[in-house]
Tab-separated table of C-alpha atoms and ligand atoms in Angstrom:
chain	number	residue	atom	x	y	z
A	34	MET	CA	31.107	-28.619	41.400
A	35	LYS	CA	30.486	-29.631	45.041
A	36	ASP	CA	28.978	-33.056	45.776
A	37	VAL	CA	25.379	-32.995	46.154
A	38	TYR	CA	23.911	-35.418	48.907
A	39	ILE	CA	20.244	-36.241	48.845
A	40	LEU	CA	18.311	-37.970	51.632
A	41	ALA	CA	15.414	-39.760	49.896
A	42	ILE	CA	12.574	-41.381	51.419
A	43	GLU	CA	10.093	-43.970	49.896
A	44	SER	CA	6.785	-45.376	51.515
A	45	SER	CA	4.277	-45.512	48.620
A	46	CYS	CA	3.366	-49.247	49.330
A	47	ASP	CA	4.727	-51.971	51.480
A	48	GLU	CA	8.598	-50.967	51.688
A	49	THR	CA	9.668	-48.319	54.098
A	50	SER	CA	13.106	-47.295	52.531
A	51	ILE	CA	15.540	-44.313	53.171
A	52	SER	CA	18.782	-43.661	51.195
A	53	VAL	CA	21.532	-41.171	51.010
A	54	ILE	CA	22.388	-40.755	47.299
A	55	LYS	CA	25.471	-38.824	46.082
A	56	ASN	CA	25.335	-36.685	42.693
A	57	GLY	CA	22.092	-38.625	41.643
A	58	CYS	CA	23.868	-41.740	40.900
A	59	ILE	CA	25.784	-42.956	43.870
A	60	ASP	CA	24.150	-45.221	46.610
A	61	VAL	CA	26.051	-44.093	49.718
A	62	ALA	CA	23.661	-45.930	51.999
A	63	THR	CA	20.135	-47.498	51.641
A	64	THR	CA	17.949	-49.206	53.942
A	65	ILE	CA	14.734	-51.154	52.683
A	66	LEU	CA	12.458	-52.484	55.330
A	67	THR	CA	9.663	-54.649	53.730
A	68	GLN	CA	6.435	-55.537	55.249
A	69	MET	CA	5.754	-58.288	52.650
A	70	ASP	CA	5.711	-61.117	54.995
A	71	THR	CA	2.834	-59.422	57.089
A	72	HIS	CA	0.714	-58.751	53.801
A	73	ALA	CA	1.263	-62.157	52.612
A	74	GLU	CA	-0.776	-63.527	55.317
A	75	PHE	CA	-3.603	-61.627	53.872
A	76	GLY	CA	-3.048	-62.235	50.262
A	77	GLY	CA	-2.213	-58.597	49.360
A	78	VAL	CA	-1.293	-55.201	50.850
A	79	VAL	CA	-3.577	-54.253	53.788
A	80	PRO	CA	-3.509	-50.419	53.593
A	81	GLU	CA	-4.335	-49.636	57.145
A	82	VAL	CA	-1.573	-52.244	58.304
A	83	ALA	CA	0.909	-50.606	55.794
A	84	SER	CA	0.756	-47.105	57.093
A	85	ARG	CA	0.920	-48.189	60.710
A	86	MET	CA	4.000	-50.239	60.108
A	87	HIS	CA	5.592	-47.329	58.094
A	88	SER	CA	4.982	-44.954	60.959
A	89	GLU	CA	6.330	-47.548	63.612
A	90	ASN	CA	9.466	-47.877	61.509
A	91	ILE	CA	10.436	-44.923	59.576
A	92	THR	CA	12.484	-43.449	62.347
A	93	MET	CA	14.345	-46.566	62.760
A	94	VAL	CA	15.000	-46.846	59.134
A	95	LEU	CA	16.408	-43.322	59.121
A	96	GLU	CA	18.706	-44.281	62.052
A	97	ASP	CA	19.985	-47.412	60.305
A	98	VAL	CA	20.878	-45.529	57.266
A	99	PHE	CA	23.082	-43.043	58.919
A	100	SER	CA	24.573	-45.794	60.948
A	101	LYS	CA	26.043	-47.117	57.579
A	102	THR	CA	27.632	-43.924	56.463
A	103	ASP	CA	29.926	-41.179	57.777
A	104	ILE	CA	27.526	-38.486	56.142
A	105	THR	CA	25.425	-36.725	58.556
A	106	MET	CA	22.200	-34.411	58.437
A	107	ASP	CA	24.778	-31.548	58.132
A	108	ASN	CA	26.229	-32.989	54.801
A	109	ILE	CA	22.543	-33.469	53.270
A	110	ASP	CA	21.620	-30.893	50.749
A	111	ALA	CA	17.912	-31.772	50.173
A	112	ILE	CA	15.178	-34.166	51.361
A	113	ALA	CA	13.362	-36.178	48.562
A	114	VAL	CA	10.246	-38.004	49.026
A	115	THR	CA	7.762	-40.033	47.059
A	116	TYR	CA	4.550	-38.229	46.969
A	117	ALA	CA	2.450	-40.083	44.252
A	118	PRO	CA	1.188	-42.430	43.272
A	119	GLY	CA	0.471	-45.337	45.803
A	120	LEU	CA	-1.549	-45.822	49.095
A	121	LEU	CA	-2.578	-42.645	50.435
A	122	GLY	CA	-1.915	-43.496	54.119
A	123	SER	CA	1.348	-44.982	53.356
A	124	LEU	CA	2.602	-41.962	51.114
A	125	LEU	CA	1.597	-39.680	53.804
A	126	VAL	CA	3.704	-41.225	56.588
A	127	GLY	CA	6.917	-40.624	54.171
A	128	LEU	CA	5.682	-37.246	53.183
A	129	GLU	CA	4.974	-35.770	56.703
A	130	PHE	CA	8.518	-37.316	57.941
A	131	ALA	CA	10.116	-35.704	55.050
A	132	LYS	CA	8.281	-32.284	55.687
A	133	THR	CA	9.289	-32.514	59.328
A	134	LEU	CA	13.192	-33.008	58.510
A	135	SER	CA	12.942	-30.434	56.015
A	136	LEU	CA	11.591	-27.914	58.587
A	137	VAL	CA	13.603	-28.937	61.611
A	138	TYR	CA	17.104	-29.109	59.614
A	139	ASN	CA	16.220	-26.506	57.161
A	140	LYS	CA	16.833	-28.433	54.088
A	141	PRO	CA	14.884	-27.858	50.726
A	142	LEU	CA	12.129	-30.435	50.047
A	143	ILE	CA	11.902	-32.209	46.625
A	144	LYS	CA	8.678	-34.116	45.578
A	145	VAL	CA	9.222	-37.168	43.424
A	146	HIS	CA	7.000	-39.273	41.274
A	147	HIS	CA	7.282	-42.948	42.202
A	148	ILE	CA	7.445	-43.927	38.492
A	149	ALA	CA	10.137	-41.245	37.806
A	150	GLY	CA	11.917	-42.895	40.623
A	151	HIS	CA	11.898	-46.311	38.843
A	152	ILE	CA	13.140	-44.746	35.505
A	153	TYR	CA	15.861	-42.997	37.154
A	154	ALA	CA	17.133	-46.162	39.093
A	155	ASN	CA	19.072	-46.707	35.754
A	156	ASN	CA	21.367	-43.877	36.824
A	157	LEU	CA	22.653	-46.255	39.542
A	158	VAL	CA	23.864	-48.474	36.678
A	159	ASP	CA	25.350	-45.782	34.313
A	160	LYS	CA	24.287	-42.149	33.767
A	161	MET	CA	21.339	-42.162	31.278
A	162	GLU	CA	22.058	-40.399	27.998
A	163	PHE	CA	19.384	-38.896	25.865
A	164	PRO	CA	17.347	-39.805	23.723
A	165	LEU	CA	16.357	-43.093	25.062
A	166	LEU	CA	13.804	-45.584	24.905
A	167	ALA	CA	12.283	-46.694	28.410
A	168	LEU	CA	9.931	-49.723	29.149
A	169	VAL	CA	8.069	-49.324	32.387
A	170	VAL	CA	7.029	-52.530	33.775
A	171	SER	CA	5.446	-52.430	37.217
A	172	GLY	CA	2.447	-53.307	39.362
A	173	GLY	CA	0.390	-50.462	37.781
A	174	HIS	CA	2.556	-49.512	34.621
A	175	THR	CA	3.334	-50.954	31.253
A	176	GLU	CA	4.409	-48.324	29.032
A	177	LEU	CA	6.824	-47.592	26.376
A	178	VAL	CA	8.274	-44.124	26.614
A	179	LEU	CA	10.690	-41.978	24.697
A	180	MET	CA	12.751	-39.706	26.684
A	181	GLU	CA	14.406	-36.693	24.727
A	182	ASP	CA	15.859	-35.262	28.211
A	183	ASP	CA	15.578	-35.442	31.837
A	184	TYR	CA	11.853	-35.490	32.751
A	185	LYS	CA	10.616	-35.072	28.995
A	186	PHE	CA	8.467	-38.133	28.585
A	187	ASN	CA	6.758	-38.940	25.368
A	188	VAL	CA	4.455	-42.020	25.644
A	189	LEU	CA	4.511	-44.320	22.755
A	190	GLY	CA	2.303	-46.947	23.995
A	191	SER	CA	0.650	-48.160	27.102
A	192	THR	CA	-1.492	-50.803	28.439
A	193	LEU	CA	-5.271	-50.701	27.510
A	194	ASP	CA	-6.237	-52.654	30.321
A	195	ASP	CA	-4.089	-54.752	32.994
A	196	ALA	CA	-0.613	-53.838	33.830
A	197	ILE	CA	1.864	-56.617	33.383
A	198	GLY	CA	2.805	-56.847	37.169
A	199	GLU	CA	-0.830	-57.015	38.032
A	200	VAL	CA	-1.340	-60.036	35.736
A	201	TYR	CA	1.724	-61.737	37.232
A	202	ASP	CA	0.072	-61.247	40.578
A	203	LYS	CA	-3.237	-62.572	39.289
A	204	VAL	CA	-1.870	-65.588	37.621
A	205	ALA	CA	-0.071	-66.475	40.811
A	206	ARG	CA	-3.198	-65.975	42.893
A	207	VAL	CA	-5.066	-68.632	40.589
A	208	LEU	CA	-2.069	-70.968	41.135
A	209	ASP	CA	-2.438	-70.433	44.941
A	210	LEU	CA	1.089	-68.950	45.181
A	211	PRO	CA	1.852	-66.288	47.859
A	212	TYR	CA	1.698	-62.556	47.384
A	213	PRO	CA	3.396	-60.821	45.701
A	214	GLY	CA	3.284	-63.348	43.007
A	215	GLY	CA	5.737	-62.195	40.359
A	216	PRO	CA	8.879	-63.477	42.093
A	217	HIS	CA	7.078	-66.846	42.508
A	218	ILE	CA	6.095	-67.111	38.869
A	219	ASP	CA	9.639	-66.165	38.055
A	220	ARG	CA	11.099	-69.100	40.383
A	221	LEU	CA	8.565	-71.602	38.995
A	222	ALA	CA	9.011	-70.898	35.293
A	223	VAL	CA	12.480	-71.924	35.326
A	224	LEU	CA	11.315	-75.395	36.374
A	225	GLY	CA	8.649	-75.767	33.810
A	226	LYS	CA	8.106	-75.974	30.131
A	227	ASP	CA	6.038	-73.751	27.537
A	228	THR	CA	3.508	-76.547	27.148
A	229	TYR	CA	0.122	-74.491	27.289
A	230	ASP	CA	-1.079	-72.987	24.268
A	231	LEU	CA	-2.137	-69.501	25.304
A	232	PRO	CA	-3.527	-66.629	23.338
A	233	LYS	CA	-0.960	-63.920	22.072
A	234	PRO	CA	-2.006	-60.377	23.467
A	235	MET	CA	-2.419	-58.183	20.479
A	236	ASP	CA	-1.479	-59.165	16.763
A	237	ASN	CA	-1.200	-55.675	15.508
A	238	ASP	CA	1.669	-53.321	15.014
A	239	GLU	CA	0.495	-50.544	17.410
A	240	LEU	CA	2.693	-49.816	20.690
A	241	ASP	CA	0.143	-50.311	23.051
A	242	PHE	CA	-0.417	-53.556	25.179
A	243	SER	CA	-3.282	-55.403	26.326
A	244	TYR	CA	-3.045	-58.251	28.984
A	245	SER	CA	-6.494	-58.791	30.166
A	246	GLY	CA	-7.247	-61.590	27.367
A	247	LEU	CA	-4.167	-63.477	28.614
A	248	LYS	CA	-5.107	-63.092	32.126
A	249	SER	CA	-8.768	-64.393	31.468
A	250	ALA	CA	-7.418	-67.292	29.335
A	251	ILE	CA	-5.326	-68.481	32.309
A	252	ILE	CA	-8.014	-68.168	34.876
A	253	ASN	CA	-10.320	-69.980	32.780
A	254	LEU	CA	-7.610	-72.650	31.922
A	255	VAL	CA	-7.028	-73.206	35.744
A	256	HIS	CA	-10.671	-73.502	36.546
A	257	ASN	CA	-11.409	-75.834	33.939
A	258	GLU	CA	-8.583	-78.235	34.639
A	259	LYS	CA	-9.581	-78.096	38.368
A	260	GLN	CA	-13.166	-79.018	37.452
A	261	ARG	CA	-12.084	-81.810	35.231
A	262	GLY	CA	-10.061	-83.010	38.261
A	263	ASN	CA	-6.884	-82.801	35.991
A	264	GLU	CA	-3.466	-82.008	37.497
A	265	ILE	CA	-2.471	-78.447	37.132
A	266	ARG	CA	1.344	-78.158	36.357
A	267	LYS	CA	1.906	-74.758	37.908
A	268	GLU	CA	5.608	-74.833	36.588
A	269	ASP	CA	4.410	-75.023	33.080
A	270	ILE	CA	1.637	-72.704	33.393
A	271	ALA	CA	4.129	-70.324	35.003
A	272	CYS	CA	6.530	-70.815	32.000
A	273	SER	CA	3.813	-70.749	29.381
A	274	PHE	CA	2.406	-67.517	30.736
A	275	GLN	CA	5.500	-65.434	31.035
A	276	THR	CA	6.861	-66.816	27.622
A	277	VAL	CA	3.782	-65.281	26.046
A	278	ALA	CA	3.624	-61.999	28.380
A	279	VAL	CA	7.199	-61.138	27.851
A	280	ASP	CA	7.572	-62.049	24.346
A	281	GLU	CA	4.873	-59.587	23.613
A	282	LEU	CA	7.071	-56.798	25.578
A	283	ILE	CA	10.066	-57.909	23.378
A	284	ARG	CA	8.025	-57.627	20.211
A	285	LYS	CA	6.656	-54.002	21.146
A	286	THR	CA	9.805	-52.711	22.104
A	287	LYS	CA	11.501	-54.002	19.122
A	288	LEU	CA	8.812	-52.144	16.891
A	289	ALA	CA	9.398	-49.048	19.072
A	290	ILE	CA	13.385	-49.316	18.535
A	291	HIS	CA	12.689	-49.279	14.954
A	292	LYS	CA	10.167	-46.634	14.863
A	293	THR	CA	12.262	-44.366	16.753
A	294	ASN	CA	15.580	-45.458	15.669
A	295	SER	CA	16.564	-45.687	19.274
A	296	LYS	CA	20.004	-46.608	20.259
A	297	ARG	CA	19.573	-46.852	24.058
A	298	LEU	CA	16.989	-48.926	25.981
A	299	ILE	CA	16.270	-48.852	29.818
A	300	ILE	CA	13.852	-51.053	31.606
A	301	ALA	CA	12.083	-49.733	34.819
A	302	GLY	CA	9.660	-51.113	37.492
A	303	GLY	CA	9.381	-54.442	39.708
A	304	VAL	CA	8.793	-56.722	36.880
A	305	SER	CA	12.354	-55.940	35.449
A	306	ALA	CA	13.468	-58.022	38.357
A	307	ASN	CA	12.214	-61.122	36.367
A	308	LYS	CA	14.974	-63.429	35.050
A	309	TYR	CA	13.480	-64.507	31.815
A	310	LEU	CA	12.737	-60.791	31.020
A	311	ARG	CA	16.248	-59.764	31.654
A	312	ASN	CA	17.629	-62.606	29.494
A	313	GLU	CA	15.224	-61.920	26.725
A	314	PHE	CA	16.141	-58.208	26.753
A	315	GLU	CA	19.870	-58.882	26.617
A	316	LYS	CA	19.267	-61.098	23.615
A	317	LEU	CA	17.249	-58.351	22.087
A	318	ALA	CA	19.872	-55.714	22.806
A	319	ASP	CA	22.592	-57.926	21.080
A	320	GLU	CA	20.469	-58.432	18.000
A	321	GLU	CA	19.450	-54.856	17.541
A	322	ASN	CA	23.015	-53.612	18.795
A	323	ILE	CA	21.553	-51.260	21.243
A	324	LYS	CA	22.779	-50.189	24.734
A	325	LEU	CA	20.757	-51.802	27.359
A	326	SER	CA	20.235	-50.818	31.085
A	327	ILE	CA	18.309	-52.749	33.662
A	328	PRO	CA	18.745	-51.975	37.364
A	329	PRO	CA	20.318	-54.525	39.575
A	330	ILE	CA	17.542	-56.596	41.041
A	331	LYS	CA	17.621	-54.856	44.446
A	332	TYR	CA	16.891	-51.644	42.627
A	333	CYS	CA	14.068	-52.957	40.346
A	334	THR	CA	11.544	-53.141	43.389
A	335	ASP	CA	10.611	-50.304	45.475
A	336	ASN	CA	13.465	-48.673	47.197
A	337	ALA	CA	14.579	-44.896	48.101
A	338	ALA	CA	17.571	-45.014	46.172
A	339	MET	CA	15.620	-44.490	43.028
A	340	ILE	CA	13.886	-41.688	44.429
A	341	GLY	CA	17.177	-39.910	45.281
A	342	CYS	CA	18.322	-40.472	41.759
A	343	ALA	CA	15.067	-39.043	40.358
A	344	ALA	CA	15.352	-36.100	42.679
A	345	TYR	CA	18.909	-34.886	41.359
A	346	PRO	CA	17.922	-33.388	38.193
A	347	LEU	CA	15.101	-31.385	40.037
A	348	TYR	CA	17.480	-30.100	42.685
A	349	LEU	CA	19.917	-28.954	39.752
A	350	LYS	CA	17.028	-27.008	38.358
A	351	ASN	CA	15.884	-25.584	41.965
A	352	GLU	CA	12.578	-27.323	41.567
A	353	PHE	CA	11.778	-27.312	45.344
A	354	SER	CA	8.486	-28.109	46.975
A	355	SER	CA	6.568	-26.072	49.733
A	356	LEU	CA	5.882	-27.504	52.887
A	357	ASP	CA	2.067	-27.660	51.954
A	358	ILE	CA	2.148	-30.263	49.380
A	359	ASN	CA	-0.111	-33.153	49.553
A	360	ALA	CA	0.123	-36.860	48.615
A	361	GLU	CA	-1.721	-38.165	45.717
A	362	SER	CA	-2.797	-41.687	45.251
A	363	THR	CA	-3.330	-41.636	41.692
A	364	LEU	CA	-1.318	-39.187	39.519
A	365	ALA	CA	0.092	-39.839	35.984
A	366	LEU	CA	3.619	-38.978	35.306
A	367	PHE	CA	3.141	-38.894	31.640
B	1589	KG4	O1	7.424	-51.621	40.782
B	1589	KG4	P1	6.851	-52.334	41.904
B	1589	KG4	O2	7.748	-52.643	42.971
B	1589	KG4	O3	5.709	-51.665	42.381
B	1589	KG4	C1	5.017	-50.580	41.473
B	1589	KG4	O4	5.374	-49.422	41.530
B	1589	KG4	O5	3.873	-51.097	41.062
B	1589	KG4	O6	6.187	-53.622	40.937
B	1589	KG4	C2	5.743	-54.593	41.709
B	1589	KG4	C3	5.133	-55.611	40.777
B	1589	KG4	C4	4.470	-56.598	41.458
B	1589	KG4	O7	3.288	-56.938	40.583
B	1589	KG4	C5	5.337	-57.922	41.702
B	1589	KG4	O8	4.793	-59.180	41.416
B	1589	KG4	C6	6.266	-57.701	40.347
B	1589	KG4	O9	6.517	-56.371	40.360
B	1589	KG4	N1	7.575	-58.442	40.443
B	1589	KG4	C7	8.172	-59.347	39.643
B	1589	KG4	C8	9.054	-59.838	39.924
B	1589	KG4	N2	9.422	-59.174	41.424
B	1589	KG4	C9	8.421	-58.230	41.487
B	1589	KG4	N3	7.329	-59.929	38.437
B	1589	KG4	C10	7.989	-60.822	37.827
B	1589	KG4	N4	9.188	-61.343	38.155
B	1589	KG4	C11	9.828	-60.916	39.387
B	1589	KG4	N5	10.943	-61.343	39.718
B	1590	ZN	ZN1	7.155	-49.324	42.518
């Protein structure tokens, strides 16, 4: 079979990214332009600023990607783009850009769900084999999903309240750490000890998650310590928090492995960049004797390579989109 080259575009939040992906699993060239420093000044992503920066930069990002490879537009078989979920204005910049390229160069368009992208980033490590268990941990998702085949998602459990990434960011905020907080908690936790006694999220055998109690406990703890004039040991809070938060992911994933008799586990989403999480899941995989896949850190957070990977099974099934599709800010994959 002839090689398939997909040009993929991701602009759902604060990264403008474009990739050329070969056969759904090889990153030929990727550029990621992050706006993180700009938004950090405001303590979070400012949607208006994000979409303006995407429109200012997207052409440059495309030129940069093609400067890294001999592949040209002539070799591209399809244009893939994230159309949901995310910030509407940001999504629209990528989507309109993709539609224009599709029309001008006469290439089919493939719409990709952002979370499918995070999951399919695992194809950059090793081609996913089914059935497999997927743990999705991102800014908006905490889910355990059984995949029987490409795009066949059976949700076993999800968060009943906050997503784990959201809680990382909230905890970081009460500790006065910059946005986005996850990487800062990750960095500080290594320097601290698990000294604070925090409530365990949910002491049951269901596969759902709940993180709002843990989040409130930490917010209250920090406020109370501040009021009493006590020193707040940020490193220890970071370490205590992520010990509880990640241990809960481990416990529920282990239950899901047993319930489904799974032999393969993949992790997806921004929080899978976390060092403690990666170590703990490696230990779990050893104990349970299962095959574990976690994308390299650069493919854990938002990037277009994962969108190109997720577009490939759709390309093979001729699932192309018309040029009148719209972006959607909230849309469930499962
Ligand atoms: O998947 P993602 O890039 O965006 C969504 O699709 O939601 O995930 C972003 C989330 C943020 O909450 C961010 O703080 C978190 O991933 N994150 C981390 C780390 N890197 C990013 N959380 C913990 N440790 C990290 N190293
Ligand atoms: Zn994401």
